[in-house]
PDB file of C-alpha atoms in Angstrom:
ATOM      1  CA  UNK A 300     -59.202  56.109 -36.127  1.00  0.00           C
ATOM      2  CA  UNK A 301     -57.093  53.911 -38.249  1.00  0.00           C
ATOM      3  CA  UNK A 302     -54.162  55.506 -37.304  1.00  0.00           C
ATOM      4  CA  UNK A 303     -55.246  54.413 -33.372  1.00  0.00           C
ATOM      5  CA  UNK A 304     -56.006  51.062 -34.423  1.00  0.00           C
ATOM      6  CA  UNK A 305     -52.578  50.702 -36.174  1.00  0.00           C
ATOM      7  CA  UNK A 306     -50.823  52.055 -33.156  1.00  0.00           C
ATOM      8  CA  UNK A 307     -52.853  49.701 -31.082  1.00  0.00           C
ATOM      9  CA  UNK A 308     -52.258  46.533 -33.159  1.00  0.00           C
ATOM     10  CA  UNK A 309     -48.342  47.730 -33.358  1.00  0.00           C
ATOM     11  CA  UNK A 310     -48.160  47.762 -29.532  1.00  0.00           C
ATOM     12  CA  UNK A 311     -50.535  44.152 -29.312  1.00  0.00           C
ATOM     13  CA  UNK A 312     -47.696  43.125 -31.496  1.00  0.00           C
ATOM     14  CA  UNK A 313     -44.932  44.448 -29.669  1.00  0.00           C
ATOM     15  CA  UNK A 314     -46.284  43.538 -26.530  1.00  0.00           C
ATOM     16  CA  UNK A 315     -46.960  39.704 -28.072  1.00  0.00           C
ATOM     17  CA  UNK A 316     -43.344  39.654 -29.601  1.00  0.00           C
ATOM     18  CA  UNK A 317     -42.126  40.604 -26.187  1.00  0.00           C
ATOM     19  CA  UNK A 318     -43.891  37.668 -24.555  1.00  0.00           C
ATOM     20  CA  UNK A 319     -42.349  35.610 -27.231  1.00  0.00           C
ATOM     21  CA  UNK A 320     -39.019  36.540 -26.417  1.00  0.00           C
ATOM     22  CA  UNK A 321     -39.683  36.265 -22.480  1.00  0.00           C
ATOM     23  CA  UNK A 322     -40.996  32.617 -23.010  1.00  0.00           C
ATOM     24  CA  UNK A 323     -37.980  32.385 -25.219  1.00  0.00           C
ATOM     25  CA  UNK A 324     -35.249  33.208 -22.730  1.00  0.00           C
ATOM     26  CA  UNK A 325     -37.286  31.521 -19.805  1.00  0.00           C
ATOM     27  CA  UNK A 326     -37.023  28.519 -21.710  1.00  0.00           C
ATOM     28  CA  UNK A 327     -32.990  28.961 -22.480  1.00  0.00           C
ATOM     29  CA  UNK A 328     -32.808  29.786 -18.704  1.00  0.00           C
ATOM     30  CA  UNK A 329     -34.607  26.436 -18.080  1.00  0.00           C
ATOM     31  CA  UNK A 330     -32.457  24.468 -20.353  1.00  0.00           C
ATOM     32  CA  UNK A 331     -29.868  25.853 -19.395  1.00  0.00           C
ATOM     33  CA  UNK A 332     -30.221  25.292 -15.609  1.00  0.00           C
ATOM     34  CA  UNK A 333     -31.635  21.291 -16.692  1.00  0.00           C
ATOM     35  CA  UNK A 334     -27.600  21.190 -18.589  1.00  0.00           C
ATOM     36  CA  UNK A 335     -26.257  22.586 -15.183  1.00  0.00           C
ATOM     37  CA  UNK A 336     -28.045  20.181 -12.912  1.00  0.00           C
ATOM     38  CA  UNK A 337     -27.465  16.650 -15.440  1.00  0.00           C
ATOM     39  CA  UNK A 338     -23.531  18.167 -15.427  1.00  0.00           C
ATOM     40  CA  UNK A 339     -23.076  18.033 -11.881  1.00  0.00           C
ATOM     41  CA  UNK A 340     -25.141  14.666 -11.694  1.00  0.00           C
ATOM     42  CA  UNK A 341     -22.635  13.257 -13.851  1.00  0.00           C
ATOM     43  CA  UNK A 342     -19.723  14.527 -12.670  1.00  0.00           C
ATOM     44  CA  UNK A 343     -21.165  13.203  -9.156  1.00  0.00           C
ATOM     45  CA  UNK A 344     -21.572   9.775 -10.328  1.00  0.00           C
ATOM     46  CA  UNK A 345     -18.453   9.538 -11.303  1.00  0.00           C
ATOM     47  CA  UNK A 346     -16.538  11.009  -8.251  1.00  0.00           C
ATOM     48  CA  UNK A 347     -18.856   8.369  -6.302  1.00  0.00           C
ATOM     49  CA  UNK A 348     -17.698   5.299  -9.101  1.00  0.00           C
ATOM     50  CA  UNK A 349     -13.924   6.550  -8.848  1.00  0.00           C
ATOM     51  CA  UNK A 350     -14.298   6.552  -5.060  1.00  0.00           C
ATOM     52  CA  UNK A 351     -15.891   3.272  -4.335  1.00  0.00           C
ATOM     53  CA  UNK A 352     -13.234   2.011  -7.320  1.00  0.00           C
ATOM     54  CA  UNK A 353     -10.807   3.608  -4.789  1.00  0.00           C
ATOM     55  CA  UNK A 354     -11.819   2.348  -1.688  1.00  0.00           C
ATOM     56  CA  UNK A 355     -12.367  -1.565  -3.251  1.00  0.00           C
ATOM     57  CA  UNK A 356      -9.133  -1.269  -4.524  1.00  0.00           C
ATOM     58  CA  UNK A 357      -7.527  -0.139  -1.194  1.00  0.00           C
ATOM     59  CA  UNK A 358      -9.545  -2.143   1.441  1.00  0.00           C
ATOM     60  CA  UNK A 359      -9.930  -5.622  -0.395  1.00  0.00           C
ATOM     61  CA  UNK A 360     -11.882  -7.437   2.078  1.00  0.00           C
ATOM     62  CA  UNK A 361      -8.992 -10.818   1.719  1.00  0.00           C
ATOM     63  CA  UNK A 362      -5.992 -10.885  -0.078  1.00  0.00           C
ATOM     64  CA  UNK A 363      -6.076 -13.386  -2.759  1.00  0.00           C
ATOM     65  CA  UNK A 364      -4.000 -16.239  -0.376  1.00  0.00           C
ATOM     66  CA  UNK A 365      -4.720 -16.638   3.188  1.00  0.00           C
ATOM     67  CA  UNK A 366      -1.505 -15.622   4.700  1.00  0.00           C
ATOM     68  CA  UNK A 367      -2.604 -17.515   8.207  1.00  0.00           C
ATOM     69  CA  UNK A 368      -2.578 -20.776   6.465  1.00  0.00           C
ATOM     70  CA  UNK A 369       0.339 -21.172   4.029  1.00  0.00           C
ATOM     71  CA  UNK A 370       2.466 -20.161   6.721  1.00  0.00           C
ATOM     72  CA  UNK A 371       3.362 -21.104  10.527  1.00  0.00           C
ATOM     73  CA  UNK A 372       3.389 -19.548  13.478  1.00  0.00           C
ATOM     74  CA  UNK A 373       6.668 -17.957  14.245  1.00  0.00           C
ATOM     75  CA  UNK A 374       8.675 -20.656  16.658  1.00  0.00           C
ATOM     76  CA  UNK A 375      11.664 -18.606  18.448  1.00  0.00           C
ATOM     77  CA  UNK A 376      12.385 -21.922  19.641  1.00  0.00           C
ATOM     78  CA  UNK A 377      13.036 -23.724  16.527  1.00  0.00           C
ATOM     79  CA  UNK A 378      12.936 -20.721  13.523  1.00  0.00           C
ATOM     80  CA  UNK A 379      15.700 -18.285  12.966  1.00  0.00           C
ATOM     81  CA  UNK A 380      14.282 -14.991  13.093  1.00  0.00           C
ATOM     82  CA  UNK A 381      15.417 -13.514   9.614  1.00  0.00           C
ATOM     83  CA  UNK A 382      15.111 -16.420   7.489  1.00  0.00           C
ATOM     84  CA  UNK A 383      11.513 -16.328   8.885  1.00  0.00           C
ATOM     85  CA  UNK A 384      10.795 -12.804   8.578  1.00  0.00           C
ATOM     86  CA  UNK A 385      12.110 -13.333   4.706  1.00  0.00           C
ATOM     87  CA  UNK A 386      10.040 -16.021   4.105  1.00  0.00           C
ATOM     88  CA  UNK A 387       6.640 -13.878   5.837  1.00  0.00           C
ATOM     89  CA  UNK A 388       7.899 -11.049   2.881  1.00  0.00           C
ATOM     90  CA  UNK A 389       8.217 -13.166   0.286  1.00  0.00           C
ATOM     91  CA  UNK A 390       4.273 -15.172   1.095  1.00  0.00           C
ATOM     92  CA  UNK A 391       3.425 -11.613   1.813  1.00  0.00           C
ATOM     93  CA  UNK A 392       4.214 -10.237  -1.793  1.00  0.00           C
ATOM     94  CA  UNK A 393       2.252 -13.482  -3.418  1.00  0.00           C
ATOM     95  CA  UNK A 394      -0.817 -12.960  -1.121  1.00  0.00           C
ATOM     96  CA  UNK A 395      -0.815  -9.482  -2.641  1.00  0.00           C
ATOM     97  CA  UNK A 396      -0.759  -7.931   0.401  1.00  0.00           C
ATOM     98  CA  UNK A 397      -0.186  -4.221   0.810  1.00  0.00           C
ATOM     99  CA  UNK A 398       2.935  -3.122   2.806  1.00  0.00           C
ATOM    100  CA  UNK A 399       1.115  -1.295   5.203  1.00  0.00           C
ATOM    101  CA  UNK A 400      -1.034  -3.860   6.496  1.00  0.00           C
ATOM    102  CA  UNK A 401       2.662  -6.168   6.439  1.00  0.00           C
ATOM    103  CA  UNK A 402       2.533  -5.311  10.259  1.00  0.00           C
ATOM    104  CA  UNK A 403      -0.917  -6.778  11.329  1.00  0.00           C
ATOM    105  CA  UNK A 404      -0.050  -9.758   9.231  1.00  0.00           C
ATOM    106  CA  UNK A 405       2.857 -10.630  10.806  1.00  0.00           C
ATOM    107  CA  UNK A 406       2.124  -9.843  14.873  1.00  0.00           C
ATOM    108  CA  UNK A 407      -0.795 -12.442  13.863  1.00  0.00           C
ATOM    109  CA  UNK A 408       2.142 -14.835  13.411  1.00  0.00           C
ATOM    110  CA  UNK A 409       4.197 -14.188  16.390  1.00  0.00           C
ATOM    111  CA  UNK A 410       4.377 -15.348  19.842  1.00  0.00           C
ATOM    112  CA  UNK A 411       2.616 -13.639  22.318  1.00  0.00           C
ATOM    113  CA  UNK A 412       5.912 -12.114  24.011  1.00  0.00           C
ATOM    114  CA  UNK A 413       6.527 -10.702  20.677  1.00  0.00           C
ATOM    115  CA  UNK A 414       3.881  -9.308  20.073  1.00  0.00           C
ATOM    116  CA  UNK A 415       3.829  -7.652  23.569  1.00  0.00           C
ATOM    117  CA  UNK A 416       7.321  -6.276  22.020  1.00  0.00           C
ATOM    118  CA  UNK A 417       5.787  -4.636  19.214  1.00  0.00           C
ATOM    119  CA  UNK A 418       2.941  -3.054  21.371  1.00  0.00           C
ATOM    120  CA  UNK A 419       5.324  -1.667  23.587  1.00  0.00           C
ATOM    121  CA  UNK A 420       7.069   0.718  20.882  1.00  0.00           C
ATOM    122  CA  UNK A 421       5.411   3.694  19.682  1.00  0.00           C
ATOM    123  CA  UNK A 422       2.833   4.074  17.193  1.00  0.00           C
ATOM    124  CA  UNK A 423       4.801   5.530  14.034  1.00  0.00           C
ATOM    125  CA  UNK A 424       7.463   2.542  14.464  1.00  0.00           C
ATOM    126  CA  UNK A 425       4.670   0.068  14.747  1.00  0.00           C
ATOM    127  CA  UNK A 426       3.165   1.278  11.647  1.00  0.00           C
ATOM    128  CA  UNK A 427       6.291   0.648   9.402  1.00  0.00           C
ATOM    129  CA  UNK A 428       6.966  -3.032   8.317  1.00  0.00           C
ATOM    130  CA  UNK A 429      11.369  -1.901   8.063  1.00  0.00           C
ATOM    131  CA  UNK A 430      11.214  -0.358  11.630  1.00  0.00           C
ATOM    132  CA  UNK A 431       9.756  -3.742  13.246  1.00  0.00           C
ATOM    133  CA  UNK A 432      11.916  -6.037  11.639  1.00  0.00           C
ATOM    134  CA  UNK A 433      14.684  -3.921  12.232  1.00  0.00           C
ATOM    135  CA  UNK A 434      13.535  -4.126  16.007  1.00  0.00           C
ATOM    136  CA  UNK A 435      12.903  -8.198  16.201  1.00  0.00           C
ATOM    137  CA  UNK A 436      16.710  -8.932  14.243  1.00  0.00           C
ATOM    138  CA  UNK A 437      17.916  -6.343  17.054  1.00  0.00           C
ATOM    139  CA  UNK A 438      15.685  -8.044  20.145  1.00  0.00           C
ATOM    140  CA  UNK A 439      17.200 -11.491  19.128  1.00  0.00           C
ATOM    141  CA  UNK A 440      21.032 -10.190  18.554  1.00  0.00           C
ATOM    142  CA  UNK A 441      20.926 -10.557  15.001  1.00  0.00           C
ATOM    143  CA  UNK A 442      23.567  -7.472  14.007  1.00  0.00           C
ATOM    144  CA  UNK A 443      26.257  -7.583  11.480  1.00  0.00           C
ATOM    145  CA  UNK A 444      28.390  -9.223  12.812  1.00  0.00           C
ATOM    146  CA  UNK A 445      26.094 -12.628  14.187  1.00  0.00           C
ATOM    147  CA  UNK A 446      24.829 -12.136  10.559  1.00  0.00           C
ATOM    148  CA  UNK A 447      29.024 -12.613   9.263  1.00  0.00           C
ATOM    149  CA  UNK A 448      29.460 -15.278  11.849  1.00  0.00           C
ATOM    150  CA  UNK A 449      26.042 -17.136  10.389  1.00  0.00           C
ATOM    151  CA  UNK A 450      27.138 -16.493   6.987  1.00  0.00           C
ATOM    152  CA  UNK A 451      30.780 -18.097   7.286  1.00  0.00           C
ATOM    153  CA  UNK A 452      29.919 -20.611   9.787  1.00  0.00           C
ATOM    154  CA  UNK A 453      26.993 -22.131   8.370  1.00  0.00           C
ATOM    155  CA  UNK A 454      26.844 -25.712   7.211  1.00  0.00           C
ATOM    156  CA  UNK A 455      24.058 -27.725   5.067  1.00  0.00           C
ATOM    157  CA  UNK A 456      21.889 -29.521   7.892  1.00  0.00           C
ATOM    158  CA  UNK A 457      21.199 -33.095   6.249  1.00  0.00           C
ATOM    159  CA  UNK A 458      17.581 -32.983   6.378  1.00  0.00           C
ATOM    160  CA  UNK A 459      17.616 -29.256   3.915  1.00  0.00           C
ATOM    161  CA  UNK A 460      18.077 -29.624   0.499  1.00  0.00           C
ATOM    162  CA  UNK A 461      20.888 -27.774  -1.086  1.00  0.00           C
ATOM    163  CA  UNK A 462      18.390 -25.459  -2.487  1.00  0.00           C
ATOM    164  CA  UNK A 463      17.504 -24.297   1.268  1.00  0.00           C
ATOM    165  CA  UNK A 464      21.186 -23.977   1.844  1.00  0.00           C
ATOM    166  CA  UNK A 465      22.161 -21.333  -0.820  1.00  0.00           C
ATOM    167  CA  UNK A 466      18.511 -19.212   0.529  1.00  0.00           C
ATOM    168  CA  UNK A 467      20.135 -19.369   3.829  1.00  0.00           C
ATOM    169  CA  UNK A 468      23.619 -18.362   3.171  1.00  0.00           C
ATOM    170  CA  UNK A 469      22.359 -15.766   1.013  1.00  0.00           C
ATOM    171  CA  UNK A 470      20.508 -14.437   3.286  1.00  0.00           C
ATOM    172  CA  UNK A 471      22.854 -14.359   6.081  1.00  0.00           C
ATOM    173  CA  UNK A 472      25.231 -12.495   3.762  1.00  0.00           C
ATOM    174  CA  UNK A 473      22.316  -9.762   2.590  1.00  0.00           C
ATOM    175  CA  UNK A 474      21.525  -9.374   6.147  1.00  0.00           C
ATOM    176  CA  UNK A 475      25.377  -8.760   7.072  1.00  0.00           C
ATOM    177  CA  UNK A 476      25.943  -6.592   4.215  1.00  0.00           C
ATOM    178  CA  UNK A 477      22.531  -4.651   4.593  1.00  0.00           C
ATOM    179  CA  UNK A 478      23.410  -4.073   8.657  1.00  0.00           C
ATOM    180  CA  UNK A 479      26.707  -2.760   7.496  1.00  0.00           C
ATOM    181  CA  UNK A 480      25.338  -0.399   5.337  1.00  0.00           C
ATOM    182  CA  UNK A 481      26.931  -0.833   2.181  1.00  0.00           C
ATOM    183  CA  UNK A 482      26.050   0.464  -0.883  1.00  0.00           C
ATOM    184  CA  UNK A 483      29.244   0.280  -3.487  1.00  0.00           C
ATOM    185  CA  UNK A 484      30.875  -2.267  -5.010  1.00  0.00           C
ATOM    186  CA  UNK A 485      34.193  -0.564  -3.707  1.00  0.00           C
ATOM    187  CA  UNK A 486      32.290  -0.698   0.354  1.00  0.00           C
ATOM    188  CA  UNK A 487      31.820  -4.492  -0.211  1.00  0.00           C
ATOM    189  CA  UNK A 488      35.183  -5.706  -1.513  1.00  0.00           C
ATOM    190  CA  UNK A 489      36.583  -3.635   1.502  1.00  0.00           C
ATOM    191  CA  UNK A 490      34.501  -5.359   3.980  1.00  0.00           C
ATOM    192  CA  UNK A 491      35.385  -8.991   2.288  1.00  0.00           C
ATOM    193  CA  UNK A 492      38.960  -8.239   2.123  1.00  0.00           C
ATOM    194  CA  UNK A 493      39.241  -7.199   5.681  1.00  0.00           C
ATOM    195  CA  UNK A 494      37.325 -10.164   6.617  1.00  0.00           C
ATOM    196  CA  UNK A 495      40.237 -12.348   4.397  1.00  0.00           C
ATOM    197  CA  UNK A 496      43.160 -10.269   6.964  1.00  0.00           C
TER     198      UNK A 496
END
């Protein structure tokens, strides 16, 4: 009889010890899956916090300067084409103004009939700032060589300041030597000494 009660209290014990261990590794499991779960909370949180810094970041609701009112509507008229579409870049770059929105800035700024211009071309060439103002210098005959004629022809009107003048010239002569594609220091003496002949 003591040897049954010994086998029995060995097996209560082995059956109690096994419990143990169950509850143990149920509770591991559990902490375990409550690690899991908190990980992928966090890691959530901050895929949501990168995203939203993402999309603040990318779709600012104004740029810092009102583009609309530090600079005039677009006067084909009375405004020379480049000098205006230099001075839209340079008011664009201190409104902090991403490039790819350049576009919608500036057909805000244009005549109608110009903007009927840029609606008419296709999508991709609407979307790049280069490709329009390549199109409105070509629409109003502004190629190299209007751009040369500007640039040597050009005389300080008395109401600019001299200031005014140089920006002018200097672009006239960017815009010549940018249409003629040159790139070297060796391409642009050529073009100036054939220009001297």
């Amino acid at each position: 009889m003591l040897e049954e009660e010994e086998v029995k209290n060995k097996e209560a014990l082995e059956v109690e010890e096994k419990r143990r261990n169950e509850k143990i590794e149920d509770r591991r499991r559990r902490e375990q899956m409550e690690f899991e779960l908190q990980k992928l909370r966090l890691e959530n949180e901050r895929c949501r916090s990168e995203s939203d810094r993402v999309v603040t970041a990318e779709f600012r609701a104004k740029p810092k300067i009102d583009l609309l009112t530090i600079l005039q509507k677009f006067d084909p008229r009375s405004n020379d084409i480049s000098l205006y579409l230099i001075l839209f870049e340079i008011q664009a770059k201190r409104a902090e103004i991403q490039k790819k929105y350049w576009v919608s800035y500036l057909i805000g700024l244009l005549p109608n009939e110009m903007s009927q211009i840029i609606a008419r071309e296709d999508e991709e060439v609407t979307e790049e700032y280069k490709k329009i103002k390549a199109l409105l210098l070509k629409r109003y005959k502004l190629t190299p060589e209007r751009f040369r004629q500007l640039f040597v022809n050009h005389n300080k009107a008395p109401e600019n300041t001299w200031t005014d003048f140089a920006c002018e010239v200097k672009n006239y002569f960017q815009e010549w030597i940018r249409g003629l594609n040159v790139k070297t220091f060796e391409e642009l003496s050529k073009v100036i000494i054939t220009e001297q002949i």
